[in-house]
Short mmCIF file of C-alpha atoms in Angstrom, two decimals:
data_model
loop_
_atom_site.label_atom_id
_atom_site.label_comp_id
_atom_site.label_asym_id
_atom_site.label_seq_id
_atom_site.Cartn_x
_atom_site.Cartn_y
_atom_site.Cartn_z
CA MET A 30 3.62 -43.50 22.95
CA GLN A 31 2.20 -40.09 21.98
CA PHE A 32 -0.41 -41.77 19.79
CA SER A 33 -1.41 -44.05 22.66
CA GLU A 34 -1.68 -41.11 25.09
CA LYS A 35 -3.80 -39.12 22.61
CA ARG A 36 -6.07 -42.12 22.07
CA ASN A 37 -6.53 -42.55 25.84
CA LEU A 38 -7.25 -38.82 26.21
CA THR A 39 -9.84 -39.00 23.41
CA ARG A 40 -11.46 -42.02 25.06
CA TRP A 41 -11.75 -40.22 28.41
CA VAL A 42 -13.16 -37.09 26.72
CA ILE A 43 -15.85 -39.24 25.06
CA ILE A 44 -16.66 -41.02 28.34
CA ILE A 45 -16.90 -37.77 30.34
CA SER A 46 -18.93 -36.06 27.59
CA SER A 47 -21.35 -39.00 27.49
CA PHE A 48 -21.71 -38.86 31.27
CA VAL A 49 -22.38 -35.09 31.18
CA ILE A 50 -24.95 -35.46 28.38
CA ALA A 51 -26.73 -38.31 30.20
CA SER A 52 -26.75 -36.26 33.43
CA LEU A 53 -28.26 -33.24 31.63
CA ILE A 54 -30.97 -35.41 30.05
CA LEU A 55 -31.83 -36.95 33.42
CA TRP A 56 -31.92 -33.53 35.09
CA ASN A 57 -34.17 -32.08 32.37
CA THR A 58 -36.46 -35.11 32.61
CA TYR A 59 -36.71 -34.63 36.37
CA SER A 60 -37.46 -30.91 35.89
CA PHE A 61 -40.19 -31.69 33.33
CA PHE A 62 -41.65 -34.25 35.69
CA GLN A 63 -41.87 -31.70 38.53
CA ILE A 64 -43.42 -29.09 36.21
CA PHE A 65 -46.08 -31.53 34.95
CA LYS A 66 -46.76 -32.67 38.50
CA GLU A 67 -47.30 -29.05 39.61
CA GLU A 68 -49.57 -28.41 36.63
CA GLU A 69 -51.69 -31.44 37.51
CA ARG A 70 -52.05 -30.19 41.09
CA ASN A 71 -53.17 -26.80 39.77
CA LYS A 72 -55.75 -28.61 37.62
CA MET A 73 -57.00 -30.52 40.65
CA GLU A 74 -57.25 -27.35 42.73
CA LEU A 75 -59.18 -25.78 39.89
CA TRP A 76 -61.39 -28.88 39.69
CA ALA A 77 -62.06 -28.67 43.46
CA THR A 78 -63.03 -24.99 43.13
CA ALA A 79 -65.33 -25.82 40.21
CA GLN A 80 -66.94 -28.65 42.21
CA LYS A 81 -67.48 -26.28 45.12
CA SER A 82 -69.08 -23.74 42.78
CA LEU A 83 -71.50 -26.36 41.46
CA ILE A 84 -72.49 -27.50 44.96
CA ASN A 85 -73.13 -23.94 46.13
CA ALA A 86 -74.77 -22.77 42.88
CA THR A 87 -78.24 -21.23 42.91
CA LEU A 88 -80.82 -21.20 40.14
CA ASP A 89 -79.43 -17.90 38.86
CA SER A 90 -75.75 -18.97 38.93
CA ASP A 91 -73.77 -19.51 35.72
CA ILE A 92 -72.47 -23.06 35.95
CA GLN A 93 -71.17 -23.37 32.39
CA LEU A 94 -67.52 -22.74 33.27
CA PRO A 95 -67.41 -25.01 36.40
CA SER A 96 -69.13 -27.78 34.45
CA TYR A 97 -66.63 -27.41 31.61
CA ILE A 98 -63.69 -27.63 34.04
CA ILE A 99 -65.08 -30.74 35.71
CA GLU A 100 -65.89 -32.52 32.46
CA ASN A 101 -62.61 -31.52 30.82
CA ASN A 102 -60.56 -33.62 33.26
CA LYS A 103 -60.37 -36.93 31.38
CA THR A 104 -56.92 -38.23 32.39
CA ILE A 105 -56.23 -37.63 36.09
CA PRO A 106 -57.81 -40.33 38.32
CA LEU A 107 -59.46 -38.89 41.43
CA ILE A 108 -61.50 -39.90 44.45
CA LEU A 109 -63.68 -37.55 46.51
CA ALA A 110 -63.98 -38.64 50.16
CA ASP A 111 -65.82 -37.24 53.18
CA LYS A 112 -64.39 -36.36 56.60
CA LYS A 113 -64.29 -40.03 57.61
CA LEU A 114 -62.62 -40.92 54.30
CA ASN A 115 -65.65 -42.68 52.93
CA ILE A 116 -65.61 -42.58 49.13
CA VAL A 117 -68.27 -40.22 47.79
CA ASN A 118 -67.35 -39.94 44.10
CA THR A 119 -64.74 -41.19 41.60
CA LYS A 120 -63.59 -40.11 38.15
CA ASN A 121 -61.22 -41.47 35.47
CA ILE A 122 -60.90 -44.82 37.23
CA ASP A 123 -61.16 -48.13 35.40
CA SER A 124 -64.75 -49.44 35.57
CA LEU A 125 -63.56 -52.87 36.78
CA ILE A 126 -61.96 -51.15 39.78
CA ALA A 127 -64.73 -48.64 40.39
CA LYS A 128 -67.42 -51.37 40.55
CA ASP A 129 -65.44 -53.63 42.91
CA SER A 130 -65.38 -52.24 46.46
CA LEU A 131 -62.24 -54.19 47.48
CA LYS A 132 -60.27 -53.17 44.38
CA LEU A 133 -61.46 -49.58 44.78
CA LYS A 134 -60.31 -49.58 48.41
CA ASP A 135 -56.85 -50.84 47.37
CA PHE A 136 -56.68 -48.22 44.64
CA PHE A 137 -57.66 -45.53 47.14
CA GLU A 138 -54.79 -46.59 49.42
CA SER A 139 -52.32 -46.47 46.52
CA ILE A 140 -53.12 -42.91 45.41
CA LYS A 141 -52.97 -41.60 48.98
CA ASN A 142 -49.17 -41.89 48.76
CA GLN A 143 -48.89 -40.25 45.33
CA ASN A 144 -50.03 -36.70 46.08
CA GLN A 145 -51.10 -34.54 48.99
CA PRO A 146 -54.94 -34.42 49.18
CA ILE A 147 -56.78 -31.15 48.58
CA LYS A 148 -59.29 -29.97 51.17
CA VAL A 149 -62.56 -28.89 49.56
CA ASN A 150 -64.72 -26.71 51.83
CA TRP A 151 -68.41 -26.90 50.92
CA SER A 152 -69.38 -24.68 53.85
CA SER A 153 -67.97 -23.48 57.13
CA ASN A 154 -68.84 -26.79 58.81
CA ASP A 155 -68.56 -29.25 55.97
CA TYR A 156 -65.60 -30.28 53.82
CA TYR A 157 -64.34 -33.16 51.66
CA TRP A 158 -60.96 -34.51 50.68
CA LEU A 159 -59.89 -34.73 47.05
CA TYR A 160 -57.35 -37.47 46.43
CA TYR A 161 -55.84 -37.81 42.99
CA GLY A 162 -53.23 -39.98 41.27
CA ASP A 163 -50.74 -39.36 38.50
CA SER A 164 -52.02 -39.24 34.93
CA PRO A 165 -50.90 -41.91 32.41
CA MET A 166 -48.61 -39.37 30.73
CA LEU A 167 -46.95 -38.52 34.03
CA ASN A 168 -46.47 -42.22 34.82
CA LYS A 169 -44.75 -42.74 31.47
CA LEU A 170 -42.51 -39.75 32.10
CA LYS A 171 -41.68 -41.17 35.55
CA TYR A 172 -40.13 -44.31 34.02
CA TYR A 173 -38.40 -42.50 31.16
CA PRO A 174 -35.13 -41.91 33.11
CA VAL A 175 -34.99 -45.62 33.98
CA ALA A 176 -35.42 -46.53 30.31
CA LEU A 177 -32.79 -43.96 29.39
CA LEU A 178 -30.33 -45.41 31.89
CA LEU A 179 -30.96 -48.94 30.58
CA VAL A 180 -30.32 -47.76 27.03
CA ALA A 181 -27.16 -45.99 28.20
CA PHE A 182 -25.92 -49.13 29.99
CA LEU A 183 -26.71 -51.29 26.96
CA PHE A 184 -24.93 -48.84 24.67
CA GLY A 185 -21.97 -48.77 27.06
CA GLY A 186 -21.92 -52.58 27.13
CA VAL A 187 -21.90 -52.75 23.33
CA VAL A 188 -19.09 -50.19 23.12
CA TYR A 189 -17.10 -52.02 25.83
CA ASN A 190 -17.51 -55.41 24.15
CA PHE A 191 -16.56 -53.94 20.78
CA TYR A 192 -13.48 -52.29 22.29
CA ARG A 193 -12.53 -55.47 24.13
CA ALA A 194 -13.03 -57.63 21.05
CA THR A 195 -10.94 -55.22 18.97
CA LYS A 196 -8.21 -55.19 21.61
CA MET A 197 -8.18 -58.99 21.84
CA ALA A 198 -8.09 -59.29 18.04
CA THR A 199 -5.11 -56.94 17.95
CA GLN A 200 -3.35 -58.91 20.69
CA ASN A 201 -4.05 -62.18 18.87
CA LYS A 202 -2.53 -60.78 15.69
CA LEU A 203 0.49 -59.62 17.68
CA TRP A 204 0.94 -63.05 19.30
CA ALA A 205 0.49 -64.79 15.96
CA GLY A 206 3.03 -62.48 14.34
CA MET A 207 5.53 -63.03 17.16
CA ALA A 208 5.04 -66.81 16.95
CA LYS A 209 5.61 -66.88 13.18
CA GLU A 210 8.67 -64.65 13.54
CA THR A 211 10.03 -66.97 16.26
CA ALA A 212 9.53 -69.95 13.94
CA HIS A 213 11.34 -68.08 11.18
CA GLN A 214 14.25 -67.15 13.47
CA ILE A 215 14.62 -70.73 14.78
CA GLY A 216 14.61 -72.05 11.21
CA THR A 217 17.97 -70.54 10.27
CA PRO A 218 20.18 -72.11 13.01
CA LEU A 219 18.12 -75.30 12.74
CA SER A 220 19.14 -75.69 9.09
CA SER A 221 22.77 -75.32 10.14
CA LEU A 222 22.35 -77.96 12.87
CA ILE A 223 20.98 -80.41 10.32
CA GLY A 224 24.08 -79.80 8.17
CA TRP A 225 26.40 -80.32 11.15
CA LEU A 226 24.54 -83.53 12.01
CA GLU A 227 25.24 -84.91 8.54
CA LEU A 228 28.94 -84.13 9.03
CA LEU A 229 28.93 -85.87 12.42
CA LYS A 230 27.48 -88.98 10.82
CA MET A 231 30.60 -89.21 8.65
CA GLU A 232 32.86 -89.19 11.72
CA ASP A 233 33.56 -92.07 14.07
CA ILE A 234 31.00 -91.04 16.71
CA ASP A 235 28.79 -93.27 18.85
CA PRO A 236 25.57 -93.96 16.81
CA ILE A 237 23.41 -93.66 19.96
CA THR A 238 24.71 -90.09 20.47
CA ILE A 239 23.94 -89.27 16.84
CA GLU A 240 20.48 -90.75 17.22
CA GLU A 241 19.70 -88.66 20.31
CA ILE A 242 20.95 -85.47 18.65
CA GLU A 243 18.78 -86.28 15.64
CA LYS A 244 15.76 -86.71 17.93
CA ASP A 245 16.35 -83.30 19.47
CA ILE A 246 16.75 -81.68 16.05
CA ASN A 247 13.47 -83.30 14.96
CA ARG A 248 11.97 -81.95 18.14
CA LEU A 249 13.11 -78.44 17.27
CA GLN A 250 11.58 -78.86 13.84
CA THR A 251 8.31 -79.90 15.46
CA ILE A 252 8.37 -76.84 17.75
CA THR A 253 9.09 -74.59 14.76
CA ASP A 254 6.18 -76.17 12.92
CA ARG A 255 3.90 -75.53 15.91
CA PHE A 256 4.74 -71.84 16.10
CA SER A 257 4.34 -71.42 12.34
CA LYS A 258 0.77 -72.77 12.60
CA ILE A 259 -0.38 -70.16 15.16
CA GLY A 260 -2.79 -67.67 13.59
CA SER A 261 -3.65 -69.90 10.62
CA GLU A 262 -6.15 -72.71 10.15
CA PRO A 263 -4.23 -76.00 10.57
CA LEU A 264 -4.84 -79.03 8.37
CA VAL A 265 -6.42 -81.96 10.23
CA GLU A 266 -5.88 -85.54 9.10
CA LYS A 267 -7.28 -88.95 9.87
CA ARG A 268 -4.73 -90.30 12.36
CA ASP A 269 -4.38 -93.10 14.88
CA ILE A 270 -4.90 -91.40 18.25
CA VAL A 271 -3.16 -94.26 20.09
CA LYS A 272 0.00 -94.05 17.98
CA GLU A 273 0.19 -90.23 18.03
CA THR A 274 -0.37 -90.01 21.80
CA ARG A 275 2.09 -92.83 22.54
CA HIS A 276 4.79 -91.15 20.41
CA SER A 277 4.56 -87.86 22.38
CA PHE A 278 4.30 -89.72 25.68
CA GLU A 279 7.45 -91.82 25.08
CA TYR A 280 9.48 -88.79 23.97
CA LEU A 281 8.62 -86.89 27.17
CA GLN A 282 9.19 -89.99 29.31
CA SER A 283 12.74 -90.41 27.97
CA ARG A 284 13.60 -86.81 28.87
CA THR A 285 12.02 -86.65 32.33
CA SER A 286 13.48 -87.45 35.73
CA LYS A 287 13.32 -91.10 36.80
CA GLN A 288 11.54 -89.90 39.95
CA VAL A 289 8.37 -89.63 37.86
CA GLU A 290 6.67 -92.98 37.31
CA PHE A 291 5.09 -93.10 33.85
CA GLU A 292 2.18 -95.34 32.88
CA PHE A 293 0.47 -95.66 29.48
CA LYS A 294 -2.72 -97.64 28.92
CA ALA A 295 -4.43 -97.97 25.54
CA PRO A 296 -6.34 -100.53 23.45
CA ASN A 297 -4.14 -102.74 21.29
CA LYS A 298 -5.81 -101.51 18.11
CA THR A 299 -5.98 -98.55 15.76
CA ILE A 300 -8.49 -95.80 16.62
CA TYR A 301 -8.88 -93.01 14.09
CA VAL A 302 -9.74 -89.37 14.83
CA ASN A 303 -9.33 -86.14 12.86
CA ILE A 304 -6.37 -84.25 14.34
CA ASN A 305 -3.31 -82.28 13.37
CA PRO A 306 -0.38 -84.46 14.56
CA THR A 307 1.86 -81.50 15.42
CA LEU A 308 -0.81 -79.73 17.45
CA HIS A 309 -1.93 -82.93 19.16
CA SER A 310 1.67 -83.50 20.23
CA TRP A 311 1.66 -79.97 21.65
CA THR A 312 -1.54 -80.75 23.58
CA ILE A 313 -0.11 -83.89 25.17
CA GLU A 314 3.16 -82.13 25.96
CA ASN A 315 1.40 -79.22 27.70
CA LEU A 316 -0.75 -81.51 29.82
CA VAL A 317 2.11 -83.86 30.74
CA LYS A 318 4.47 -80.99 31.61
CA ASN A 319 1.79 -79.30 33.73
CA ALA A 320 1.24 -82.61 35.55
CA ILE A 321 4.99 -82.98 36.21
CA ASP A 322 5.17 -79.37 37.50
CA ALA A 323 2.18 -80.03 39.80
CA MET A 324 4.03 -83.08 41.22
CA LYS A 325 7.25 -81.01 41.59
CA GLY A 326 9.09 -83.59 39.50
CA LYS A 327 8.19 -86.57 41.68
CA GLY A 328 5.13 -88.83 41.57
CA LYS A 329 3.06 -90.97 39.23
CA LEU A 330 1.72 -89.85 35.87
CA SER A 331 -0.76 -91.97 33.93
CA VAL A 332 -2.09 -91.53 30.39
CA GLU A 333 -5.03 -93.75 29.45
CA ILE A 334 -6.98 -94.03 26.19
CA VAL A 335 -10.50 -95.50 26.33
CA GLU A 336 -12.63 -96.14 23.25
CA GLY A 337 -16.34 -95.37 23.44
CA GLU A 338 -19.09 -96.02 20.94
CA LYS A 339 -18.71 -92.69 19.13
CA GLN A 340 -15.92 -90.97 21.02
CA VAL A 341 -12.38 -91.55 22.31
CA TYR A 342 -11.31 -90.48 25.80
CA VAL A 343 -7.70 -89.55 26.58
CA THR A 344 -7.20 -89.17 30.33
CA ILE A 345 -4.09 -87.69 32.01
CA THR A 346 -3.85 -88.32 35.76
CA ASP A 347 -1.16 -87.07 38.16
CA THR A 348 -0.47 -87.23 41.90
CA GLY A 349 0.28 -83.52 42.19
CA SER A 350 -0.96 -80.61 44.27
CA GLY A 351 -4.48 -80.60 42.83
CA ILE A 352 -6.81 -77.82 41.66
CA PRO A 353 -9.59 -76.13 43.70
CA LYS A 354 -13.04 -76.98 42.34
CA ASN A 355 -13.87 -73.33 41.65
CA LYS A 356 -10.84 -73.14 39.32
CA PHE A 357 -11.79 -76.10 37.08
CA LYS A 358 -12.86 -73.81 34.23
CA LYS A 359 -10.66 -70.84 35.05
CA ILE A 360 -7.39 -72.76 34.43
CA PHE A 361 -8.21 -72.78 30.70
CA GLU A 362 -8.54 -68.99 30.51
CA PRO A 363 -5.69 -66.99 28.92
CA GLY A 364 -3.35 -65.46 31.49
CA TYR A 365 -4.34 -67.72 34.39
CA THR A 366 -1.40 -69.41 36.08
CA SER A 367 -0.58 -70.68 39.56
CA LYS A 368 3.17 -70.50 38.90
CA LYS A 369 5.38 -67.62 40.01
CA ARG A 370 6.92 -67.59 36.56
CA GLY A 371 4.54 -68.25 33.72
CA TRP A 372 2.49 -66.60 31.01
CA GLY A 373 -0.66 -68.62 31.61
CA LEU A 374 -0.97 -69.54 27.94
CA GLY A 375 -0.28 -73.31 27.96
CA LEU A 376 -3.69 -74.61 28.96
CA SER A 377 -5.57 -71.88 27.05
CA LEU A 378 -3.68 -72.90 23.90
CA THR A 379 -4.45 -76.54 24.66
CA LYS A 380 -8.16 -75.78 24.97
CA ARG A 381 -8.13 -73.85 21.71
CA ILE A 382 -6.37 -76.69 19.88
CA VAL A 383 -8.77 -79.32 21.25
CA SER A 384 -12.01 -77.30 20.92
CA ASP A 385 -11.49 -75.14 17.83
CA TYR A 386 -9.16 -77.21 15.66
CA HIS A 387 -9.89 -80.80 16.67
CA LYS A 388 -13.60 -80.22 17.46
CA GLY A 389 -13.19 -82.03 20.76
CA LYS A 390 -13.59 -81.21 24.44
CA ILE A 391 -11.26 -80.80 27.40
CA ARG A 392 -12.31 -80.83 31.04
CA VAL A 393 -11.12 -81.43 34.58
CA VAL A 394 -12.78 -84.71 35.57
CA HIS A 395 -11.57 -84.83 39.16
CA SER A 396 -9.09 -83.05 41.38
CA GLU A 397 -8.30 -83.19 45.08
CA ILE A 398 -5.95 -80.82 46.87
CA GLY A 399 -2.73 -82.63 47.76
CA LYS A 400 -3.72 -85.84 45.95
CA GLY A 401 -3.79 -85.09 42.24
CA THR A 402 -5.77 -84.16 39.16
CA THR A 403 -7.43 -85.94 36.25
CA ILE A 404 -7.90 -84.07 32.95
CA GLN A 405 -9.75 -85.63 30.04
CA LEU A 406 -9.69 -85.02 26.30
CA ILE A 407 -12.68 -86.15 24.22
CA PHE A 408 -12.43 -86.69 20.45
CA ASN A 409 -14.98 -87.85 17.88
CA LYS A 410 -14.11 -91.16 16.20
CA VAL A 411 -13.91 -91.47 12.43
CA HIS A 412 -14.10 -94.62 10.36
#
């Protein structure tokens, strides 16, 4: 507990520190931007003064310094306009814009909103307006905070995904360890039950009773085998999908209420697919049990196998409560459940078995609230 609390404290310290550092960088960037903007205005005021000096210069005036100031401005775009805002002169504007009156007019309108114009008095009765835009360097600096924020968000996303993936990997290891330990714990009493069953066979007991007990013990062995396979790569074999599905279907049918009407349809032939028999049995059991729960133990449940040219389709249809269309994909996510009591792992495990281990697909084909649901498994045929 102390380790967990320290780790959470460290995480929050890192998050807050990162936020403070990012805030300081953004603030400094904003301050630099304002300083550069003020410096550019000072340059423009100096340029306006130099222009005024040139206009009012006499033959004896020294125009070297004003000329130098005017020529030295090679980055800040500017437009000199008269009282009626007619363009008189331009500088540092792209030639394609400067030569096109419509483009120049649009450009003029755009820089009007960038900076306050500077009034240039030629004489007591005559003046001009100096409009100027931001220099290329200032424009780059303007978008720097946006780029910084994008980098920060991307970095945060990478860190979050890494943390989430690590957390999920740890949880998966924990679940796998718990499953294997459960299988190990079940194995001990199961061995004893097998011994007791052999003793019962020697006694004068109804053979049907012995047979049913043996079925249940085999079932426990199957469940133990399932749990032992979690967390490891299962071995897939070339198996008859009709036979394997029918076997699981008939076992569940014999142990379900007679209020559920079972129906099994399949081709009268062998169809081979690559599956793990134990895990395929688990898949069918999960889907059939979910269907029975959706029908509240009363209704019709149908399992149908259809052979395609390259694939085999196993369809489970019930007359239960149905699934909203926006939940068709969500029901296969870990933790999702519509039951008051449930872990929400059944269908997610089923999807993992079908997709990852059997290289197949699982999907909700059709569902209607209050009328039922059809779920389909798709496997690749082998010859």
